[in-house]
Short mmCIF file of C-alpha atoms in Angstrom, two decimals:
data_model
loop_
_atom_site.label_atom_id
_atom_site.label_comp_id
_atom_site.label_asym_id
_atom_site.label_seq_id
_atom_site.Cartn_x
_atom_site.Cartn_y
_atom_site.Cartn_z
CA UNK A 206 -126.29 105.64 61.24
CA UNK A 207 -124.40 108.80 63.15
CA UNK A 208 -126.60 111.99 62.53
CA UNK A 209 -124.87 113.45 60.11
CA UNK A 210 -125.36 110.46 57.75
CA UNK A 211 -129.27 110.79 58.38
CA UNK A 212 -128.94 114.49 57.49
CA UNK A 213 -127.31 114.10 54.51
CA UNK A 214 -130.06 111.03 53.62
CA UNK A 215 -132.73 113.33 54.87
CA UNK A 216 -131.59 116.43 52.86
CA UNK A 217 -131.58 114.23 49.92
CA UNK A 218 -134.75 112.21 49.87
CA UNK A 219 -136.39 115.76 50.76
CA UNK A 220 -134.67 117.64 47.68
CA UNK A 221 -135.72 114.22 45.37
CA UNK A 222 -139.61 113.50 46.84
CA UNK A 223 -140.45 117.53 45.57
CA UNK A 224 -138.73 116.56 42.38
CA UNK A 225 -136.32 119.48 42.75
CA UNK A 226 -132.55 119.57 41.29
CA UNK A 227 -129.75 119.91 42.85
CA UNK A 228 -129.06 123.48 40.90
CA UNK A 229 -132.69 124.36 41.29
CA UNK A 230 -132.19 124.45 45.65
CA UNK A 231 -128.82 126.08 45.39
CA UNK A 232 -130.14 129.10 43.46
CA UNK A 233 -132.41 129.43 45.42
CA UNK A 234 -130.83 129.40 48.52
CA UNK A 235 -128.03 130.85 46.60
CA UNK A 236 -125.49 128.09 47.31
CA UNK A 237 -123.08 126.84 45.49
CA UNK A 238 -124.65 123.69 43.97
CA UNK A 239 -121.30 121.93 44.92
CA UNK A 240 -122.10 122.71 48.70
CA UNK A 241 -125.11 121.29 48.23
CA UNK A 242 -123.83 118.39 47.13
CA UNK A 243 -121.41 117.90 49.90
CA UNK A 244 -124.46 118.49 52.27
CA UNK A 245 -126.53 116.05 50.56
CA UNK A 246 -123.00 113.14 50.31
CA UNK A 247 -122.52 114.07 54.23
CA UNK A 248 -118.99 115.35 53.20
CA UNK A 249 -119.65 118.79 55.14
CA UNK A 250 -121.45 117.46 58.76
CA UNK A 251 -121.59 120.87 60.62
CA UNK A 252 -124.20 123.04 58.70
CA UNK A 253 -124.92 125.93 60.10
CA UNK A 254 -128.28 126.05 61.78
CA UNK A 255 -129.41 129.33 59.47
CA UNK A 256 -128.48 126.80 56.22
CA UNK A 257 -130.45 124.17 57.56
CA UNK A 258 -133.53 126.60 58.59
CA UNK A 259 -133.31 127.51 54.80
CA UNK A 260 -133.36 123.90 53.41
CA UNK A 261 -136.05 122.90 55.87
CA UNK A 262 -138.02 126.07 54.84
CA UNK A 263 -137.53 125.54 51.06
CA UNK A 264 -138.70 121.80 51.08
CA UNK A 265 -141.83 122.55 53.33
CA UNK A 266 -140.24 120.87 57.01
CA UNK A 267 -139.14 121.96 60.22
CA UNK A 268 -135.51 121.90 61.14
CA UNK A 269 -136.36 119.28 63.30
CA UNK A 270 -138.05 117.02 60.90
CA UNK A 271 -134.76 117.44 58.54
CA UNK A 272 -132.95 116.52 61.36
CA UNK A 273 -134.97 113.57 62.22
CA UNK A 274 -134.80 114.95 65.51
CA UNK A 275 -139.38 114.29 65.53
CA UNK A 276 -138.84 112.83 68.77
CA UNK A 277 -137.57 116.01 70.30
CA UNK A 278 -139.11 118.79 71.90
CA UNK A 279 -138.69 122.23 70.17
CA UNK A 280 -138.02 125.37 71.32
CA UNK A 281 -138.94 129.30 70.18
CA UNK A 282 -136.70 131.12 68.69
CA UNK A 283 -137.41 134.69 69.75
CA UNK A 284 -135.69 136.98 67.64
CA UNK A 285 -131.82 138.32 68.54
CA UNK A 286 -130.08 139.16 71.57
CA UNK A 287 -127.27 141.44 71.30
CA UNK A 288 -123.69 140.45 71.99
CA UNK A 289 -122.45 143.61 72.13
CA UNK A 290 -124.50 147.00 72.34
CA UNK A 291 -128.46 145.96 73.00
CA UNK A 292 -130.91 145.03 70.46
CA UNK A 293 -134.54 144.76 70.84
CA UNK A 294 -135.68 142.01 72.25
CA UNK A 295 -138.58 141.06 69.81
CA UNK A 296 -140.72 138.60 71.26
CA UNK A 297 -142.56 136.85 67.96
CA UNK A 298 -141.57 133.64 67.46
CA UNK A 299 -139.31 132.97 64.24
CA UNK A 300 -138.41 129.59 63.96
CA UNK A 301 -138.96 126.28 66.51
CA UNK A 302 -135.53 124.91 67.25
CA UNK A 303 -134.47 120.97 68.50
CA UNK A 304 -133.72 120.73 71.89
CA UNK A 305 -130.35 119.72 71.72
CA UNK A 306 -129.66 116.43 73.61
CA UNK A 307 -129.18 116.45 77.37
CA UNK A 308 -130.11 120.31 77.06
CA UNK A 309 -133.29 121.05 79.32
CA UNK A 310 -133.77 124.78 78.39
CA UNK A 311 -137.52 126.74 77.80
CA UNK A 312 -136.19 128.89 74.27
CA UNK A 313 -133.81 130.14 72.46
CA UNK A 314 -131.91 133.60 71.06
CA UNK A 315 -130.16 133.82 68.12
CA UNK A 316 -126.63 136.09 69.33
CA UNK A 317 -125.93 139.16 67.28
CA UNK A 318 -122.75 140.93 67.68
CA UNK A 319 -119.13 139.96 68.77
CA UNK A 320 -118.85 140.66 72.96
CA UNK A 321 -119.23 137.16 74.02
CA UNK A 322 -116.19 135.52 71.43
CA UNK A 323 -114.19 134.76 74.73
CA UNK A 324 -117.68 132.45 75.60
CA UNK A 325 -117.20 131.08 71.96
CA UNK A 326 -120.60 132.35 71.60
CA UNK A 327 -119.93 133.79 68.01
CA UNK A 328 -122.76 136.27 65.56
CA UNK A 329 -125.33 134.39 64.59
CA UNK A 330 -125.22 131.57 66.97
CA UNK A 331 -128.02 129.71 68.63
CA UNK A 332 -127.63 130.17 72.01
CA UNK A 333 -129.90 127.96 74.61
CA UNK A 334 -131.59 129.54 77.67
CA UNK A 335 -133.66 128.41 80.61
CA UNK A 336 -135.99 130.66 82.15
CA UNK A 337 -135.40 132.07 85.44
CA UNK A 338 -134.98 135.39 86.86
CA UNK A 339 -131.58 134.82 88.88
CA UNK A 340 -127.90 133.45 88.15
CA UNK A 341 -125.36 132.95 90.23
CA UNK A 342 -122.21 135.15 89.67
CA UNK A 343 -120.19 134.43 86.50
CA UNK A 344 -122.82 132.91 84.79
CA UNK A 345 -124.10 134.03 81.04
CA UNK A 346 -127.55 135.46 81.35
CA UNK A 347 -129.82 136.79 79.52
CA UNK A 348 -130.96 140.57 80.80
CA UNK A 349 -133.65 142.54 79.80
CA UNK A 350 -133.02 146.14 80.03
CA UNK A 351 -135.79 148.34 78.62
CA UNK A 352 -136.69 146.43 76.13
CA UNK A 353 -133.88 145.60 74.75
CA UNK A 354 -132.03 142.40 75.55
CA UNK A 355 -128.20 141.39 75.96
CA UNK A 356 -126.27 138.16 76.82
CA UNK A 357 -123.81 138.65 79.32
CA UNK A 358 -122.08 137.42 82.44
CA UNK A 359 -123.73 138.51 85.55
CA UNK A 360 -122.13 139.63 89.03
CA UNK A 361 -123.54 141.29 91.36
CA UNK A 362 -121.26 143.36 93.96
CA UNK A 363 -122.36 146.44 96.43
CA UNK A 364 -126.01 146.72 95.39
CA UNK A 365 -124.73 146.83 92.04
CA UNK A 366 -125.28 144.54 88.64
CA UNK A 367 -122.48 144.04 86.77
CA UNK A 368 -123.30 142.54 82.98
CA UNK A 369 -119.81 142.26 81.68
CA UNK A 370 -118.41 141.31 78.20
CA UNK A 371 -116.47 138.13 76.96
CA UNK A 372 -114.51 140.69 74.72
CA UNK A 373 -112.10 143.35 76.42
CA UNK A 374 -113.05 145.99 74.05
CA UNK A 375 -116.71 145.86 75.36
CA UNK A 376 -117.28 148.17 78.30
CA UNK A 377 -119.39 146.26 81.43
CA UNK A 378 -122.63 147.88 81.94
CA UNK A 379 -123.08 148.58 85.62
CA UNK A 380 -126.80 149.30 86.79
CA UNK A 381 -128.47 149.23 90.25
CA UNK A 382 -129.53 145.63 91.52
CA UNK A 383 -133.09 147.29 92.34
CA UNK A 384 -133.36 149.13 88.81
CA UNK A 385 -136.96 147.87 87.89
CA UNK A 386 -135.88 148.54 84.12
CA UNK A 387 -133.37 145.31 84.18
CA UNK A 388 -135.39 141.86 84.41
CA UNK A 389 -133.70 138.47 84.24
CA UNK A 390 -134.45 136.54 81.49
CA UNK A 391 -132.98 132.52 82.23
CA UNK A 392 -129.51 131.41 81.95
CA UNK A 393 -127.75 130.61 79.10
CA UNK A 394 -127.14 126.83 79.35
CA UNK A 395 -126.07 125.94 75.58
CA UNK A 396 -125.15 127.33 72.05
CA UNK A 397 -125.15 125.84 68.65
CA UNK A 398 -122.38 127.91 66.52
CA UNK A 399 -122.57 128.47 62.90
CA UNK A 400 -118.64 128.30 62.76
CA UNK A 401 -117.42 125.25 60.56
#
């Protein structure tokens, strides 16, 4: 069984062992109960990860116990990172996210604007990071300034840190290496996009 066929089972024996209808979870969610459907007959295999933190939440699991994904270790979510001007970076944990396979990262963001499309790192994606406070040039970080985060990619030329855009009508945002205001926080080393 591939995993989308033991999402779609797990979806449905979830929905059926509360005793809920089909039209019951879809207003709730406020779905289309024909989505639903699809979900639950494994005709639509790439749900995006905020749908499937919704169905887990409204039938009492983790995403990761929908998934069937027990086995695997899970990650904090910790709030938004900006993908465009900075957000701040709240630090509560929202949701605990799989660990994609052959991923090894220590949490996760979820991105929040449009300056990383050129990345394919869309709004709303999940986007993997592992903790360390140094990337080699060209990489996708994510920096702490303030404290406000932002993913970008990081160079680093005359003293200077460069945080530049995967979108041309983002300006870079240029700040002294030594600046104790910008921090580091890990590398981006994976996203899960909500695109379908």
């Amino acid at each position: 069984m591939d995993r989308s066929e033991m999402l779609a089972q797990n979806l449905r024996r979830a929905r059926q062992a509360r005793g809920l209808t089909l039209e019951q979870v879809a207003s709730n969610l406020h779905i289309e109960r024909s989505t639903l459907c699809r979900y639950e007959s494994g005709d639509i295999a790439n749900i995006p990860p905020a749908r499937i933190e919704a169905l887990a939440k409204a039938y009492g699991l983790s995403p990761a116990e929908l998934m069937g994904w027990q086995s695997q270790r899970l990650l904090p979510l910790l709030g938004e990172i900006a993908c465009g001007a900075p957000v701040f970076a709240e630090q509560n944990v929202l949701a605990m996210m799989p660990e994609p396979p052959d991923v090894r990262a220590d949490f996760c963001l979820r991105a929040n604007g449009d300056s990383m499309r050129g990345a394919r790192i869309y709004d709303g994606d999940i986007v993997y990071i592992r903790a360390c406070d140094t990337v080699d040039d060209g990489e996708i970080a994510a920096v702490l300034l303030d404290d406000e985060a932002t993913l970008k990619r990081v160079y680093r030329e005359r003293g200077m840190l460069q945080l530049l855009a995967e979108n041309p009508a983002v300006k870079p945002l240029i700040i002294a290496e030594g600046d104790h205001s910008v921090r580091i926080l890990g590398k981006a080393v994976a996203f899960c996009s909500t695109i379908v």
